[in-house]
């Protein structure tokens, strides 16, 4: 049976009915390291990060981590966080070449999702659906890449503290945004997370997110996956907005794992969805 492997940016620990494994990324604060697996104490990690004034960061699985996750499977589909922001894809691709050389007849397909979180979940769910249809491995890999062109990711950040500690934005911008209650709404495009709008307050932010989804050709009956970092209320509000306009859509809500919580932070939302 085909095995599906993803790094932990997918927010998935296990998939019912699917031979699936998550390979953990790590979150580092200088004096502590948090492994993004099932044993992660997310509350402890978020509390520690909020109190950290020094540089923080993340590290990706290494080649051996990926090789260990492949086990003895003959056909393996791998999905990784965008290669533009992490070395996870490069390590997985190297591991795939090594595995195929050492295991003649094996096939490993590595997909750089150009995204993270709930958009990766959509790809994994599609892989399971295609597998259940009885399609061969090559066809599944082809259709996953085709499907990838019809999925999108939006995000909404209430806090920019970790991005500042990670050196991606200035501390001044992060502080001003926090004082003014500004949410940053953005999208994953070509593997990079790009800001699109600034909104003051959650209601305005949710309205902006929904408007972007409609503008990007979301249609009734599509799949939507909303990941939240300690913000189930905001996620439910967005779900209600979607179903009010697109009642046949399949909308799921899930908490973010460690890696996505690091970037989304408390109050953050990540939305993966299909377009027409």
PDB file of C-alpha atoms in Angstrom:
ATOM      1  CA  UNK A   1       0.000   0.000   0.000  1.00  0.00           C
ATOM      2  CA  UNK A   2       1.153   3.551  -0.721  1.00  0.00           C
ATOM      3  CA  UNK A   3       2.450   5.519   2.245  1.00  0.00           C
ATOM      4  CA  UNK A   4       1.888   9.252   2.632  1.00  0.00           C
ATOM      5  CA  UNK A   5       4.482  11.211   4.590  1.00  0.00           C
ATOM      6  CA  UNK A   6       4.435  14.913   5.416  1.00  0.00           C
ATOM      7  CA  UNK A   7       6.408  17.193   7.651  1.00  0.00           C
ATOM      8  CA  UNK A   8       4.496  18.443  10.678  1.00  0.00           C
ATOM      9  CA  UNK A   9       3.566  21.750   9.053  1.00  0.00           C
ATOM     10  CA  UNK A  10       0.491  19.880   7.765  1.00  0.00           C
ATOM     11  CA  UNK A  11      -1.064  19.860  11.302  1.00  0.00           C
ATOM     12  CA  UNK A  12      -1.969  16.166  10.823  1.00  0.00           C
ATOM     13  CA  UNK A  13      -0.962  13.548  13.392  1.00  0.00           C
ATOM     14  CA  UNK A  14      -2.830  10.608  11.863  1.00  0.00           C
ATOM     15  CA  UNK A  15      -5.355   9.930   9.093  1.00  0.00           C
ATOM     16  CA  UNK A  16      -8.023   7.281   9.558  1.00  0.00           C
ATOM     17  CA  UNK A  17      -7.723   4.621   6.844  1.00  0.00           C
ATOM     18  CA  UNK A  18      -4.449   6.004   5.450  1.00  0.00           C
ATOM     19  CA  UNK A  19      -0.882   4.783   5.946  1.00  0.00           C
ATOM     20  CA  UNK A  20       0.330   8.207   7.057  1.00  0.00           C
ATOM     21  CA  UNK A  21       3.284   9.541   9.027  1.00  0.00           C
ATOM     22  CA  UNK A  22       4.186  13.051  10.162  1.00  0.00           C
ATOM     23  CA  UNK A  23       7.868  14.002  10.397  1.00  0.00           C
ATOM     24  CA  UNK A  24       8.357  16.690  13.074  1.00  0.00           C
ATOM     25  CA  UNK A  25       9.934  20.070  12.609  1.00  0.00           C
ATOM     26  CA  UNK A  26      11.416  21.777  15.657  1.00  0.00           C
ATOM     27  CA  UNK A  27      10.905  25.173  17.257  1.00  0.00           C
ATOM     28  CA  UNK A  28      13.910  26.686  19.044  1.00  0.00           C
ATOM     29  CA  UNK A  29      14.127  29.525  21.569  1.00  0.00           C
ATOM     30  CA  UNK A  30      17.847  29.430  22.294  1.00  0.00           C
ATOM     31  CA  UNK A  31      17.696  27.511  25.545  1.00  0.00           C
ATOM     32  CA  UNK A  32      14.749  25.247  24.719  1.00  0.00           C
ATOM     33  CA  UNK A  33      13.740  23.075  21.795  1.00  0.00           C
ATOM     34  CA  UNK A  34      10.152  21.978  21.082  1.00  0.00           C
ATOM     35  CA  UNK A  35       9.584  18.953  18.852  1.00  0.00           C
ATOM     36  CA  UNK A  36       6.400  19.224  16.796  1.00  0.00           C
ATOM     37  CA  UNK A  37       5.008  15.754  17.440  1.00  0.00           C
ATOM     38  CA  UNK A  38       2.111  14.241  19.385  1.00  0.00           C
ATOM     39  CA  UNK A  39       3.878  14.821  22.719  1.00  0.00           C
ATOM     40  CA  UNK A  40       4.231  18.594  22.208  1.00  0.00           C
ATOM     41  CA  UNK A  41       2.834  20.743  25.027  1.00  0.00           C
ATOM     42  CA  UNK A  42       1.517  23.554  22.840  1.00  0.00           C
ATOM     43  CA  UNK A  43       0.499  25.789  25.755  1.00  0.00           C
ATOM     44  CA  UNK A  44       3.998  25.555  27.195  1.00  0.00           C
ATOM     45  CA  UNK A  45       5.569  26.329  23.827  1.00  0.00           C
ATOM     46  CA  UNK A  46       3.381  29.376  23.193  1.00  0.00           C
ATOM     47  CA  UNK A  47       3.925  30.715  26.730  1.00  0.00           C
ATOM     48  CA  UNK A  48       7.683  30.283  26.388  1.00  0.00           C
ATOM     49  CA  UNK A  49       7.768  31.983  22.992  1.00  0.00           C
ATOM     50  CA  UNK A  50       5.716  34.936  24.217  1.00  0.00           C
ATOM     51  CA  UNK A  51       8.166  35.503  27.056  1.00  0.00           C
ATOM     52  CA  UNK A  52      11.259  35.087  24.879  1.00  0.00           C
ATOM     53  CA  UNK A  53      13.100  38.290  24.022  1.00  0.00           C
ATOM     54  CA  UNK A  54      15.989  36.692  22.164  1.00  0.00           C
ATOM     55  CA  UNK A  55      16.030  35.204  18.681  1.00  0.00           C
ATOM     56  CA  UNK A  56      13.790  32.211  17.984  1.00  0.00           C
ATOM     57  CA  UNK A  57      13.539  29.957  14.963  1.00  0.00           C
ATOM     58  CA  UNK A  58      12.607  26.611  13.472  1.00  0.00           C
ATOM     59  CA  UNK A  59      14.535  23.672  12.043  1.00  0.00           C
ATOM     60  CA  UNK A  60      13.412  21.124   9.482  1.00  0.00           C
ATOM     61  CA  UNK A  61      13.712  17.328   9.395  1.00  0.00           C
ATOM     62  CA  UNK A  62      17.093  16.110   8.171  1.00  0.00           C
ATOM     63  CA  UNK A  63      17.685  13.486   5.496  1.00  0.00           C
ATOM     64  CA  UNK A  64      17.826  10.628   7.995  1.00  0.00           C
ATOM     65  CA  UNK A  65      14.543  11.730   9.592  1.00  0.00           C
ATOM     66  CA  UNK A  66      12.868  11.410   6.196  1.00  0.00           C
ATOM     67  CA  UNK A  67      14.505   8.053   5.459  1.00  0.00           C
ATOM     68  CA  UNK A  68      13.322   6.700   8.807  1.00  0.00           C
ATOM     69  CA  UNK A  69       9.764   7.813   8.035  1.00  0.00           C
ATOM     70  CA  UNK A  70       9.698   5.909   4.731  1.00  0.00           C
ATOM     71  CA  UNK A  71      10.030   2.591   6.576  1.00  0.00           C
ATOM     72  CA  UNK A  72       9.941  -0.229   4.030  1.00  0.00           C
ATOM     73  CA  UNK A  73       7.169   1.171   1.814  1.00  0.00           C
ATOM     74  CA  UNK A  74       7.477   0.625  -1.929  1.00  0.00           C
ATOM     75  CA  UNK A  75       5.484   3.686  -2.969  1.00  0.00           C
ATOM     76  CA  UNK A  76       5.704   6.910  -0.979  1.00  0.00           C
ATOM     77  CA  UNK A  77       4.064  10.276  -1.540  1.00  0.00           C
ATOM     78  CA  UNK A  78       5.778  13.095   0.376  1.00  0.00           C
ATOM     79  CA  UNK A  79       4.384  16.590   0.953  1.00  0.00           C
ATOM     80  CA  UNK A  80       6.474  19.352   2.510  1.00  0.00           C
ATOM     81  CA  UNK A  81       6.152  22.936   3.647  1.00  0.00           C
ATOM     82  CA  UNK A  82       7.165  25.452   0.977  1.00  0.00           C
ATOM     83  CA  UNK A  83      10.780  25.098  -0.048  1.00  0.00           C
ATOM     84  CA  UNK A  84      11.076  28.889  -0.208  1.00  0.00           C
ATOM     85  CA  UNK A  85      10.937  29.151   3.587  1.00  0.00           C
ATOM     86  CA  UNK A  86      12.372  25.833   4.763  1.00  0.00           C
ATOM     87  CA  UNK A  87      14.951  23.203   3.872  1.00  0.00           C
ATOM     88  CA  UNK A  88      12.382  20.467   4.450  1.00  0.00           C
ATOM     89  CA  UNK A  89      11.703  19.939   0.736  1.00  0.00           C
ATOM     90  CA  UNK A  90      15.411  19.765  -0.167  1.00  0.00           C
ATOM     91  CA  UNK A  91      16.067  17.211   2.583  1.00  0.00           C
ATOM     92  CA  UNK A  92      13.063  15.118   1.548  1.00  0.00           C
ATOM     93  CA  UNK A  93      14.097  15.178  -2.116  1.00  0.00           C
ATOM     94  CA  UNK A  94      17.623  14.053  -1.207  1.00  0.00           C
ATOM     95  CA  UNK A  95      16.203  11.276   0.979  1.00  0.00           C
ATOM     96  CA  UNK A  96      13.919  10.166  -1.873  1.00  0.00           C
ATOM     97  CA  UNK A  97      16.835   9.766  -4.289  1.00  0.00           C
ATOM     98  CA  UNK A  98      18.839   7.850  -1.708  1.00  0.00           C
ATOM     99  CA  UNK A  99      15.901   5.595  -0.827  1.00  0.00           C
ATOM    100  CA  UNK A 100      15.185   4.695  -4.456  1.00  0.00           C
ATOM    101  CA  UNK A 101      18.862   3.869  -5.018  1.00  0.00           C
ATOM    102  CA  UNK A 102      19.001   1.618  -1.978  1.00  0.00           C
ATOM    103  CA  UNK A 103      15.596   0.010  -2.630  1.00  0.00           C
ATOM    104  CA  UNK A 104      15.318  -0.955  -6.325  1.00  0.00           C
ATOM    105  CA  UNK A 105      11.746  -0.841  -7.570  1.00  0.00           C
ATOM    106  CA  UNK A 106      10.628   1.688  -4.962  1.00  0.00           C
ATOM    107  CA  UNK A 107       9.033   4.996  -5.979  1.00  0.00           C
ATOM    108  CA  UNK A 108       9.090   8.236  -3.994  1.00  0.00           C
ATOM    109  CA  UNK A 109       7.216  11.319  -5.188  1.00  0.00           C
ATOM    110  CA  UNK A 110       8.121  14.517  -3.310  1.00  0.00           C
ATOM    111  CA  UNK A 111       5.772  17.496  -3.620  1.00  0.00           C
ATOM    112  CA  UNK A 112       6.849  20.990  -2.629  1.00  0.00           C
ATOM    113  CA  UNK A 113       3.406  22.287  -1.664  1.00  0.00           C
ATOM    114  CA  UNK A 114       4.551  25.934  -1.878  1.00  0.00           C
ATOM    115  CA  UNK A 115       2.360  26.329   1.192  1.00  0.00           C
ATOM    116  CA  UNK A 116       1.733  25.090   4.739  1.00  0.00           C
ATOM    117  CA  UNK A 117      -0.956  23.986   7.170  1.00  0.00           C
ATOM    118  CA  UNK A 118      -4.483  23.399   5.907  1.00  0.00           C
ATOM    119  CA  UNK A 119      -3.583  23.619   2.209  1.00  0.00           C
ATOM    120  CA  UNK A 120      -1.259  20.644   2.744  1.00  0.00           C
ATOM    121  CA  UNK A 121      -4.119  18.850   4.510  1.00  0.00           C
ATOM    122  CA  UNK A 122      -6.228  19.285   1.379  1.00  0.00           C
ATOM    123  CA  UNK A 123      -3.493  17.608  -0.680  1.00  0.00           C
ATOM    124  CA  UNK A 124      -3.197  14.703   1.765  1.00  0.00           C
ATOM    125  CA  UNK A 125      -6.975  14.232   1.809  1.00  0.00           C
ATOM    126  CA  UNK A 126      -7.011  14.238  -1.988  1.00  0.00           C
ATOM    127  CA  UNK A 127      -4.259  11.608  -2.040  1.00  0.00           C
ATOM    128  CA  UNK A 128      -6.348   9.387   0.217  1.00  0.00           C
ATOM    129  CA  UNK A 129      -9.378   9.883  -2.019  1.00  0.00           C
ATOM    130  CA  UNK A 130      -7.406   8.955  -5.141  1.00  0.00           C
ATOM    131  CA  UNK A 131      -5.913   5.913  -3.422  1.00  0.00           C
ATOM    132  CA  UNK A 132      -9.383   4.709  -2.457  1.00  0.00           C
ATOM    133  CA  UNK A 133     -10.371   4.980  -6.129  1.00  0.00           C
ATOM    134  CA  UNK A 134      -7.776   2.322  -6.898  1.00  0.00           C
ATOM    135  CA  UNK A 135      -5.561   4.535  -9.066  1.00  0.00           C
ATOM    136  CA  UNK A 136      -1.941   3.600  -9.649  1.00  0.00           C
ATOM    137  CA  UNK A 137       0.871   5.496  -7.957  1.00  0.00           C
ATOM    138  CA  UNK A 138       1.984   7.454 -11.029  1.00  0.00           C
ATOM    139  CA  UNK A 139      -1.553   8.642 -11.717  1.00  0.00           C
ATOM    140  CA  UNK A 140      -2.034   9.673  -8.087  1.00  0.00           C
ATOM    141  CA  UNK A 141       1.146  11.777  -8.161  1.00  0.00           C
ATOM    142  CA  UNK A 142       0.074  13.424 -11.412  1.00  0.00           C
ATOM    143  CA  UNK A 143      -3.403  14.225 -10.149  1.00  0.00           C
ATOM    144  CA  UNK A 144      -2.051  15.609  -6.865  1.00  0.00           C
ATOM    145  CA  UNK A 145       0.070  18.099  -8.801  1.00  0.00           C
ATOM    146  CA  UNK A 146      -2.940  19.027 -10.926  1.00  0.00           C
ATOM    147  CA  UNK A 147      -5.081  19.447  -7.820  1.00  0.00           C
ATOM    148  CA  UNK A 148      -2.408  21.655  -6.265  1.00  0.00           C
ATOM    149  CA  UNK A 149      -3.144  24.274  -8.930  1.00  0.00           C
ATOM    150  CA  UNK A 150      -6.702  24.536  -7.569  1.00  0.00           C
ATOM    151  CA  UNK A 151      -5.907  25.045  -3.892  1.00  0.00           C
ATOM    152  CA  UNK A 152      -5.043  28.243  -2.045  1.00  0.00           C
ATOM    153  CA  UNK A 153      -3.912  29.398   1.393  1.00  0.00           C
ATOM    154  CA  UNK A 154      -4.864  32.579   3.251  1.00  0.00           C
ATOM    155  CA  UNK A 155      -3.687  33.527   6.728  1.00  0.00           C
ATOM    156  CA  UNK A 156      -4.608  36.076   9.379  1.00  0.00           C
ATOM    157  CA  UNK A 157      -2.111  37.048  12.085  1.00  0.00           C
ATOM    158  CA  UNK A 158      -3.129  38.787  15.285  1.00  0.00           C
ATOM    159  CA  UNK A 159       0.425  38.921  16.656  1.00  0.00           C
ATOM    160  CA  UNK A 160       3.731  39.419  14.844  1.00  0.00           C
ATOM    161  CA  UNK A 161       5.973  38.745  17.858  1.00  0.00           C
ATOM    162  CA  UNK A 162       7.533  35.512  16.575  1.00  0.00           C
ATOM    163  CA  UNK A 163       8.098  36.921  13.100  1.00  0.00           C
ATOM    164  CA  UNK A 164      10.021  39.753  14.722  1.00  0.00           C
ATOM    165  CA  UNK A 165      12.020  37.373  16.938  1.00  0.00           C
ATOM    166  CA  UNK A 166      12.753  35.291  13.834  1.00  0.00           C
ATOM    167  CA  UNK A 167      14.113  38.348  12.046  1.00  0.00           C
ATOM    168  CA  UNK A 168      11.473  38.407   9.300  1.00  0.00           C
ATOM    169  CA  UNK A 169      10.022  41.803  10.250  1.00  0.00           C
ATOM    170  CA  UNK A 170      11.147  44.676  12.474  1.00  0.00           C
ATOM    171  CA  UNK A 171      10.316  44.747  16.173  1.00  0.00           C
ATOM    172  CA  UNK A 172       8.866  48.228  15.720  1.00  0.00           C
ATOM    173  CA  UNK A 173       6.302  47.051  13.151  1.00  0.00           C
ATOM    174  CA  UNK A 174       5.330  44.111  15.366  1.00  0.00           C
ATOM    175  CA  UNK A 175       4.863  46.360  18.395  1.00  0.00           C
ATOM    176  CA  UNK A 176       2.812  48.974  16.544  1.00  0.00           C
ATOM    177  CA  UNK A 177       0.541  46.303  15.049  1.00  0.00           C
ATOM    178  CA  UNK A 178      -0.067  44.851  18.501  1.00  0.00           C
ATOM    179  CA  UNK A 179      -0.867  48.207  20.104  1.00  0.00           C
ATOM    180  CA  UNK A 180      -3.316  49.167  17.341  1.00  0.00           C
ATOM    181  CA  UNK A 181      -5.014  45.762  17.237  1.00  0.00           C
ATOM    182  CA  UNK A 182      -4.125  45.297  13.577  1.00  0.00           C
ATOM    183  CA  UNK A 183      -4.523  41.903  11.931  1.00  0.00           C
ATOM    184  CA  UNK A 184      -2.383  41.107   8.905  1.00  0.00           C
ATOM    185  CA  UNK A 185      -4.141  39.130   6.151  1.00  0.00           C
ATOM    186  CA  UNK A 186      -2.001  37.452   3.523  1.00  0.00           C
ATOM    187  CA  UNK A 187      -1.673  34.600   1.064  1.00  0.00           C
ATOM    188  CA  UNK A 188       0.800  31.937   0.025  1.00  0.00           C
ATOM    189  CA  UNK A 189       1.923  32.764  -3.505  1.00  0.00           C
ATOM    190  CA  UNK A 190       4.735  31.041  -5.383  1.00  0.00           C
ATOM    191  CA  UNK A 191       5.883  29.538  -2.105  1.00  0.00           C
ATOM    192  CA  UNK A 192       6.187  32.838  -0.261  1.00  0.00           C
ATOM    193  CA  UNK A 193       3.826  34.265   2.349  1.00  0.00           C
ATOM    194  CA  UNK A 194       2.739  37.677   1.068  1.00  0.00           C
ATOM    195  CA  UNK A 195       0.753  40.258   3.089  1.00  0.00           C
ATOM    196  CA  UNK A 196      -2.350  41.569   1.305  1.00  0.00           C
ATOM    197  CA  UNK A 197      -4.362  43.652   3.787  1.00  0.00           C
ATOM    198  CA  UNK A 198      -4.344  45.127   7.267  1.00  0.00           C
ATOM    199  CA  UNK A 199      -7.551  45.139   9.282  1.00  0.00           C
ATOM    200  CA  UNK A 200      -8.326  46.513  12.734  1.00  0.00           C
ATOM    201  CA  UNK A 201     -10.295  44.041  14.821  1.00  0.00           C
ATOM    202  CA  UNK A 202     -11.330  40.451  14.177  1.00  0.00           C
ATOM    203  CA  UNK A 203     -14.704  41.138  12.529  1.00  0.00           C
ATOM    204  CA  UNK A 204     -13.092  43.326   9.882  1.00  0.00           C
ATOM    205  CA  UNK A 205     -10.339  40.739   9.407  1.00  0.00           C
ATOM    206  CA  UNK A 206     -12.834  37.916   8.866  1.00  0.00           C
ATOM    207  CA  UNK A 207     -14.802  40.011   6.385  1.00  0.00           C
ATOM    208  CA  UNK A 208     -11.570  40.697   4.507  1.00  0.00           C
ATOM    209  CA  UNK A 209     -10.606  37.017   4.451  1.00  0.00           C
ATOM    210  CA  UNK A 210     -13.989  35.997   3.116  1.00  0.00           C
ATOM    211  CA  UNK A 211     -13.882  38.696   0.439  1.00  0.00           C
ATOM    212  CA  UNK A 212     -10.496  37.409  -0.692  1.00  0.00           C
ATOM    213  CA  UNK A 213     -11.808  33.834  -0.915  1.00  0.00           C
ATOM    214  CA  UNK A 214     -14.711  34.966  -3.088  1.00  0.00           C
ATOM    215  CA  UNK A 215     -12.391  37.086  -5.237  1.00  0.00           C
ATOM    216  CA  UNK A 216     -10.099  34.089  -5.750  1.00  0.00           C
ATOM    217  CA  UNK A 217     -13.001  32.132  -7.350  1.00  0.00           C
ATOM    218  CA  UNK A 218     -14.122  30.018  -4.419  1.00  0.00           C
ATOM    219  CA  UNK A 219     -17.295  28.167  -5.442  1.00  0.00           C
ATOM    220  CA  UNK A 220     -20.144  26.425  -3.647  1.00  0.00           C
ATOM    221  CA  UNK A 221     -19.336  22.813  -2.877  1.00  0.00           C
ATOM    222  CA  UNK A 222     -15.606  23.357  -2.428  1.00  0.00           C
ATOM    223  CA  UNK A 223     -13.529  22.052   0.465  1.00  0.00           C
ATOM    224  CA  UNK A 224     -12.285  24.486   3.089  1.00  0.00           C
ATOM    225  CA  UNK A 225      -9.997  23.679   6.006  1.00  0.00           C
ATOM    226  CA  UNK A 226      -9.561  26.319   8.738  1.00  0.00           C
ATOM    227  CA  UNK A 227      -6.664  25.921  11.171  1.00  0.00           C
ATOM    228  CA  UNK A 228      -6.602  28.136  14.247  1.00  0.00           C
ATOM    229  CA  UNK A 229      -4.168  28.884  17.037  1.00  0.00           C
ATOM    230  CA  UNK A 230      -6.254  29.133  20.201  1.00  0.00           C
ATOM    231  CA  UNK A 231      -9.027  30.879  18.256  1.00  0.00           C
ATOM    232  CA  UNK A 232     -11.848  28.392  17.756  1.00  0.00           C
ATOM    233  CA  UNK A 233     -14.412  31.199  18.034  1.00  0.00           C
ATOM    234  CA  UNK A 234     -12.922  33.122  15.106  1.00  0.00           C
ATOM    235  CA  UNK A 235     -12.649  29.910  13.079  1.00  0.00           C
ATOM    236  CA  UNK A 236     -16.323  29.127  13.736  1.00  0.00           C
ATOM    237  CA  UNK A 237     -17.361  32.648  12.755  1.00  0.00           C
ATOM    238  CA  UNK A 238     -15.536  32.295   9.443  1.00  0.00           C
ATOM    239  CA  UNK A 239     -17.069  28.865   8.880  1.00  0.00           C
ATOM    240  CA  UNK A 240     -20.560  30.299   9.436  1.00  0.00           C
ATOM    241  CA  UNK A 241     -19.848  33.103   6.965  1.00  0.00           C
ATOM    242  CA  UNK A 242     -18.732  30.595   4.338  1.00  0.00           C
ATOM    243  CA  UNK A 243     -21.692  28.275   4.776  1.00  0.00           C
ATOM    244  CA  UNK A 244     -24.152  31.146   4.734  1.00  0.00           C
ATOM    245  CA  UNK A 245     -22.953  32.066   1.238  1.00  0.00           C
ATOM    246  CA  UNK A 246     -21.843  28.600   0.038  1.00  0.00           C
ATOM    247  CA  UNK A 247     -24.048  26.095   1.903  1.00  0.00           C
ATOM    248  CA  UNK A 248     -22.794  22.995   0.030  1.00  0.00           C
ATOM    249  CA  UNK A 249     -19.168  23.609   0.927  1.00  0.00           C
ATOM    250  CA  UNK A 250     -17.309  21.144   3.156  1.00  0.00           C
ATOM    251  CA  UNK A 251     -15.733  23.221   5.917  1.00  0.00           C
ATOM    252  CA  UNK A 252     -13.543  21.684   8.602  1.00  0.00           C
ATOM    253  CA  UNK A 253     -11.884  23.286  11.635  1.00  0.00           C
ATOM    254  CA  UNK A 254      -8.692  22.069  13.315  1.00  0.00           C
ATOM    255  CA  UNK A 255      -6.077  23.404  15.739  1.00  0.00           C
ATOM    256  CA  UNK A 256      -2.642  24.320  14.464  1.00  0.00           C
ATOM    257  CA  UNK A 257       0.301  22.115  15.352  1.00  0.00           C
ATOM    258  CA  UNK A 258       3.596  23.397  16.708  1.00  0.00           C
ATOM    259  CA  UNK A 259       5.156  24.763  13.514  1.00  0.00           C
ATOM    260  CA  UNK A 260       2.023  26.530  12.301  1.00  0.00           C
ATOM    261  CA  UNK A 261       1.361  27.849  15.820  1.00  0.00           C
ATOM    262  CA  UNK A 262       4.840  29.373  15.811  1.00  0.00           C
ATOM    263  CA  UNK A 263       4.003  31.460  12.752  1.00  0.00           C
ATOM    264  CA  UNK A 264       0.254  31.964  13.277  1.00  0.00           C
ATOM    265  CA  UNK A 265       0.603  32.722  17.021  1.00  0.00           C
ATOM    266  CA  UNK A 266      -2.321  32.975  19.425  1.00  0.00           C
ATOM    267  CA  UNK A 267      -5.424  34.234  17.605  1.00  0.00           C
ATOM    268  CA  UNK A 268      -4.066  33.374  14.162  1.00  0.00           C
ATOM    269  CA  UNK A 269      -5.996  31.637  11.397  1.00  0.00           C
ATOM    270  CA  UNK A 270      -4.844  29.691   8.337  1.00  0.00           C
ATOM    271  CA  UNK A 271      -7.367  28.824   5.624  1.00  0.00           C
ATOM    272  CA  UNK A 272      -6.815  26.249   2.910  1.00  0.00           C
ATOM    273  CA  UNK A 273      -9.503  26.083   0.235  1.00  0.00           C
ATOM    274  CA  UNK A 274     -10.320  24.955  -3.278  1.00  0.00           C
ATOM    275  CA  UNK A 275     -11.121  27.308  -6.128  1.00  0.00           C
ATOM    276  CA  UNK A 276     -13.317  26.719  -9.168  1.00  0.00           C
TER     277      UNK A 276
END
